[in-house]
């Protein structure tokens, strides 16, 4: 996607210090785009431009800045009064997000500049575990009384709504216990004198503060929600989660899944903002582990050295066998991992999954084996005149291929499900891990068949 | 995530034909859960239970059914009157989604049972290309006149709002041209006599009907939107896209990316609902292609047969070298593919990406090479008493390892960016593809170094 604004022009305005024109241009822009533009500037310019923004816009822009070090320097450059103005405009959950990324001295300065009630709410939100629903919720929601009329409720929304993240879904509570929800749409379509308790939806989806935030985000896409209430152990409403935060969680978790599947330790910074050393740290552990575990394949080959010596052509098919085995296994594992994360499959389906994968594997194995037999006979033997490629050698290779594909698919589908069962993230069981196992398996099968069929 | 309802109990009620109790239980359930439950039943039961649902709920449940064949049979079982009632309750974009999955005779029956204006809107929506913004938008939105007051606008929302997918964001138009948006929140917080034109936001994000739906979905998460207007070439408002549809697109596209990265052709059905033959069809093409392209690695090995004969121990390190190379390459490619799809990186960043990857690769290469040298000396030579593993052989293997890691990371980061540049989906350039290239590269490096250093 391309920028919705002219970056070059804005940069030019900054360079020429044409601040009046710049201010005008910024007024026409979306807050996310302004943040993107600020991220391109160096800190001194950033502070200058940030001061040009009207208060309410400044706060929104601030939450979208990518670079936490810049955020920190920006806070450092603001006077207490300016900081208070920005904080006043922020939604509570955004303030908490910022605080989580800041060093202690900045945090205490932020807390000093918020009022007592906000401060206690912030402290409460900071206490929820990192991956819990509590950590992504906000305590700023509209609650209504079941005995209030629609007219009274609209008056209440007008009075308290400005600071709330959403006013469209209101929560009906009595003694803080969640009784139901009512949307502004329902209220708009009802008569003014209707009692809220009579039009509220009592069949409410809710989560508890300690639920995993990934499961919560999945509920948004499963049920098509825009907001979800969060309750404590006694069914008392303590906060709400809005769809934009759920989308952020889904995006983060998807990136994490991609990383895990590529044997990268998850990082939470954008690609180009992660330092070389940091990137190295996230990549080397799995590379090292997988490299050292390849010791087994080495041992297998060494112990069949005499067989390989007797029939050297066998060596040339090792990369093809392990490659095809790895690809077959990773197809199954990725398909199962994705199905698990979308809740299409759970552990109790393990036999159905296994049965399906075995049938697919046999089909794939027969096709690949057949194609490879023809290729070895036509290309290797006939076109390239390689006398070592006898029909018997081709048979050994193709039998190995079929068995490897079947084993690879069985390993590929069972490992992620077993991981899910014992509470490990199935994404870790993707391609690199499977490939290493399948490499060893395919060699064992290869040499077993070769020694039998070729009598070496 | 576990079901929010007791599946066994519901099944028991169906089996015992306790329809009154069943109806009561269904009334307490979310429409998505009811659809999930219906998906578990066979078609005759499904039709029976579906008839128990109140009209408005029935329509919603219908859109959430996973199995299009069941949807088709259900439509077949409904009388024209019942079908009309369901269709009346459906949002237009859901009707279009259903029509897209149905055979021609069912489509014509559906169209026969909708009124003329709906039918022409459906036909219009069906005409947009499959992956365009137009294909996921709905034409049911609330538009307001800039000269109307807040009070008049609320009256309008009450009058027309019931059938609209969202009433919270209203679109201000004049002669169908989009002038701005105004949210119900803004209206609620303004005086009744305020003119809409004075409170509308004129700085509106919008897309055209032909924009790619994946880019559009990304805009929702980038800007935290709940609805986005769609305009034609003359800036006339033709529809809106809501956040739930954007989330569906993101989920679909993520699944597709996972599949492409695992060398699977994308399918749009859930894992367990895809038949064995269908699954085979989506997996065999890439497996076949990658297997046949492994011919090159075979040729490389064959042409260095004499070198391998002179020093057989070299063979035992081939799987480790190609495995580590493949893993290194896929780390880079997946990181870059994800960054591309999140718009963190674009083609113009290619040099920055390359420079970063080279530095990371050198760091990784040195660590892996060093660790491997120690492992070969300590484990292979000293502990396992393998006299063939000389320091010179270890040097050859470790030099190859370092060079392979660097090459793999360079290939891994440039191929996806090149693909993006020429308009191929970068996800195709993930692990399996990279692995095949890196396999051949690592062998070429290996034999070149071995023949030089070992003089064989």
JSON list of N, CA, C and O in Angstrom, two decimals, chain B residues 105-125:
[
{"chain": "B", "resi": 105, "resn": "UNK", "atom": "N", "xyz": [-29.17, -23.34, -10.61]},
{"chain": "B", "resi": 105, "resn": "UNK", "atom": "CA", "xyz": [-30.62, -23.44, -10.36]},
{"chain": "B", "resi": 105, "resn": "UNK", "atom": "C", "xyz": [-31.00, -22.84, -9.01]},
{"chain": "B", "resi": 105, "resn": "UNK", "atom": "O", "xyz": [-32.04, -22.20, -8.87]},
{"chain": "B", "resi": 106, "resn": "UNK", "atom": "N", "xyz": [-30.11, -23.00, -8.00]},
{"chain": "B", "resi": 106, "resn": "UNK", "atom": "CA", "xyz": [-30.41, -22.41, -6.69]},
{"chain": "B", "resi": 106, "resn": "UNK", "atom": "C", "xyz": [-30.32, -20.88, -6.77]},
{"chain": "B", "resi": 106, "resn": "UNK", "atom": "O", "xyz": [-31.15, -20.17, -6.22]},
{"chain": "B", "resi": 107, "resn": "UNK", "atom": "N", "xyz": [-29.30, -20.39, -7.50]},
{"chain": "B", "resi": 107, "resn": "UNK", "atom": "CA", "xyz": [-29.14, -18.94, -7.66]},
{"chain": "B", "resi": 107, "resn": "UNK", "atom": "C", "xyz": [-30.40, -18.34, -8.28]},
{"chain": "B", "resi": 107, "resn": "UNK", "atom": "O", "xyz": [-30.93, -17.34, -7.79]},
{"chain": "B", "resi": 108, "resn": "UNK", "atom": "N", "xyz": [-30.91, -18.98, -9.31]},
{"chain": "B", "resi": 108, "resn": "UNK", "atom": "CA", "xyz": [-32.08, -18.37, -9.97]},
{"chain": "B", "resi": 108, "resn": "UNK", "atom": "C", "xyz": [-33.29, -18.44, -9.04]},
{"chain": "B", "resi": 108, "resn": "UNK", "atom": "O", "xyz": [-34.11, -17.53, -9.03]},
{"chain": "B", "resi": 109, "resn": "UNK", "atom": "N", "xyz": [-33.37, -19.48, -8.20]},
{"chain": "B", "resi": 109, "resn": "UNK", "atom": "CA", "xyz": [-34.49, -19.53, -7.24]},
{"chain": "B", "resi": 109, "resn": "UNK", "atom": "C", "xyz": [-34.34, -18.42, -6.21]},
{"chain": "B", "resi": 109, "resn": "UNK", "atom": "O", "xyz": [-35.31, -17.76, -5.82]},
{"chain": "B", "resi": 110, "resn": "UNK", "atom": "N", "xyz": [-33.10, -18.16, -5.76]},
{"chain": "B", "resi": 110, "resn": "UNK", "atom": "CA", "xyz": [-32.88, -17.08, -4.80]},
{"chain": "B", "resi": 110, "resn": "UNK", "atom": "C", "xyz": [-33.26, -15.74, -5.42]},
{"chain": "B", "resi": 110, "resn": "UNK", "atom": "O", "xyz": [-34.00, -14.94, -4.84]},
{"chain": "B", "resi": 111, "resn": "UNK", "atom": "N", "xyz": [-32.78, -15.51, -6.64]},
{"chain": "B", "resi": 111, "resn": "UNK", "atom": "CA", "xyz": [-33.05, -14.21, -7.30]},
{"chain": "B", "resi": 111, "resn": "UNK", "atom": "C", "xyz": [-34.56, -14.04, -7.55]},
{"chain": "B", "resi": 111, "resn": "UNK", "atom": "O", "xyz": [-35.08, -12.93, -7.43]},
{"chain": "B", "resi": 112, "resn": "UNK", "atom": "N", "xyz": [-35.26, -15.16, -7.88]},
{"chain": "B", "resi": 112, "resn": "UNK", "atom": "CA", "xyz": [-36.71, -15.08, -8.09]},
{"chain": "B", "resi": 112, "resn": "UNK", "atom": "C", "xyz": [-37.42, -14.61, -6.82]},
{"chain": "B", "resi": 112, "resn": "UNK", "atom": "O", "xyz": [-38.46, -13.98, -6.88]},
{"chain": "B", "resi": 113, "resn": "UNK", "atom": "N", "xyz": [-36.83, -14.96, -5.67]},
{"chain": "B", "resi": 113, "resn": "UNK", "atom": "CA", "xyz": [-37.49, -14.64, -4.40]},
{"chain": "B", "resi": 113, "resn": "UNK", "atom": "C", "xyz": [-37.00, -13.34, -3.74]},
{"chain": "B", "resi": 113, "resn": "UNK", "atom": "O", "xyz": [-37.24, -13.13, -2.57]},
{"chain": "B", "resi": 114, "resn": "UNK", "atom": "N", "xyz": [-36.29, -12.49, -4.49]},
{"chain": "B", "resi": 114, "resn": "UNK", "atom": "CA", "xyz": [-35.94, -11.18, -3.96]},
{"chain": "B", "resi": 114, "resn": "UNK", "atom": "C", "xyz": [-36.63, -10.11, -4.80]},
{"chain": "B", "resi": 114, "resn": "UNK", "atom": "O", "xyz": [-36.97, -10.37, -5.95]},
{"chain": "B", "resi": 115, "resn": "UNK", "atom": "N", "xyz": [-36.82, -8.94, -4.21]},
{"chain": "B", "resi": 115, "resn": "UNK", "atom": "CA", "xyz": [-37.52, -7.92, -4.99]},
{"chain": "B", "resi": 115, "resn": "UNK", "atom": "C", "xyz": [-36.60, -7.29, -6.03]},
{"chain": "B", "resi": 115, "resn": "UNK", "atom": "O", "xyz": [-35.39, -7.47, -6.00]},
{"chain": "B", "resi": 116, "resn": "UNK", "atom": "N", "xyz": [-37.19, -6.55, -6.96]},
{"chain": "B", "resi": 116, "resn": "UNK", "atom": "CA", "xyz": [-36.44, -6.06, -8.12]},
{"chain": "B", "resi": 116, "resn": "UNK", "atom": "C", "xyz": [-35.23, -5.23, -7.74]},
{"chain": "B", "resi": 116, "resn": "UNK", "atom": "O", "xyz": [-34.15, -5.41, -8.32]},
{"chain": "B", "resi": 117, "resn": "UNK", "atom": "N", "xyz": [-35.39, -4.32, -6.77]},
{"chain": "B", "resi": 117, "resn": "UNK", "atom": "CA", "xyz": [-34.27, -3.42, -6.47]},
{"chain": "B", "resi": 117, "resn": "UNK", "atom": "C", "xyz": [-33.13, -4.21, -5.82]},
{"chain": "B", "resi": 117, "resn": "UNK", "atom": "O", "xyz": [-31.96, -4.01, -6.14]},
{"chain": "B", "resi": 118, "resn": "UNK", "atom": "N", "xyz": [-33.48, -5.14, -4.91]},
{"chain": "B", "resi": 118, "resn": "UNK", "atom": "CA", "xyz": [-32.44, -5.98, -4.29]},
{"chain": "B", "resi": 118, "resn": "UNK", "atom": "C", "xyz": [-31.73, -6.78, -5.37]},
{"chain": "B", "resi": 118, "resn": "UNK", "atom": "O", "xyz": [-30.51, -6.90, -5.38]},
{"chain": "B", "resi": 119, "resn": "UNK", "atom": "N", "xyz": [-32.54, -7.33, -6.31]},
{"chain": "B", "resi": 119, "resn": "UNK", "atom": "CA", "xyz": [-31.97, -8.18, -7.35]},
{"chain": "B", "resi": 119, "resn": "UNK", "atom": "C", "xyz": [-30.95, -7.40, -8.17]},
{"chain": "B", "resi": 119, "resn": "UNK", "atom": "O", "xyz": [-29.87, -7.91, -8.49]},
{"chain": "B", "resi": 120, "resn": "UNK", "atom": "N", "xyz": [-31.27, -6.15, -8.50]},
{"chain": "B", "resi": 120, "resn": "UNK", "atom": "CA", "xyz": [-30.32, -5.39, -9.34]},
{"chain": "B", "resi": 120, "resn": "UNK", "atom": "C", "xyz": [-29.05, -5.05, -8.54]},
{"chain": "B", "resi": 120, "resn": "UNK", "atom": "O", "xyz": [-27.95, -5.06, -9.08]},
{"chain": "B", "resi": 121, "resn": "UNK", "atom": "N", "xyz": [-29.22, -4.80, -7.23]},
{"chain": "B", "resi": 121, "resn": "UNK", "atom": "CA", "xyz": [-28.03, -4.55, -6.41]},
{"chain": "B", "resi": 121, "resn": "UNK", "atom": "C", "xyz": [-27.15, -5.80, -6.30]},
{"chain": "B", "resi": 121, "resn": "UNK", "atom": "O", "xyz": [-25.92, -5.72, -6.35]},
{"chain": "B", "resi": 122, "resn": "UNK", "atom": "N", "xyz": [-27.82, -6.96, -6.16]},
{"chain": "B", "resi": 122, "resn": "UNK", "atom": "CA", "xyz": [-27.07, -8.22, -6.09]},
{"chain": "B", "resi": 122, "resn": "UNK", "atom": "C", "xyz": [-26.28, -8.43, -7.37]},
{"chain": "B", "resi": 122, "resn": "UNK", "atom": "O", "xyz": [-25.09, -8.74, -7.35]},
{"chain": "B", "resi": 123, "resn": "UNK", "atom": "N", "xyz": [-26.96, -8.23, -8.50]},
{"chain": "B", "resi": 123, "resn": "UNK", "atom": "CA", "xyz": [-26.28, -8.42, -9.78]},
{"chain": "B", "resi": 123, "resn": "UNK", "atom": "C", "xyz": [-25.08, -7.51, -9.93]},
{"chain": "B", "resi": 123, "resn": "UNK", "atom": "O", "xyz": [-24.04, -7.90, -10.45]},
{"chain": "B", "resi": 124, "resn": "UNK", "atom": "N", "xyz": [-25.25, -6.28, -9.43]},
{"chain": "B", "resi": 124, "resn": "UNK", "atom": "CA", "xyz": [-24.15, -5.32, -9.51]},
{"chain": "B", "resi": 124, "resn": "UNK", "atom": "C", "xyz": [-22.96, -5.80, -8.67]},
{"chain": "B", "resi": 124, "resn": "UNK", "atom": "O", "xyz": [-21.81, -5.82, -9.12]},
{"chain": "B", "resi": 125, "resn": "UNK", "atom": "N", "xyz": [-23.25, -6.25, -7.43]},
{"chain": "B", "resi": 125, "resn": "UNK", "atom": "CA", "xyz": [-22.18, -6.72, -6.54]},
{"chain": "B", "resi": 125, "resn": "UNK", "atom": "C", "xyz": [-21.48, -7.95, -7.10]},
{"chain": "B", "resi": 125, "resn": "UNK", "atom": "O", "xyz": [-20.28, -8.14, -6.95]}
]
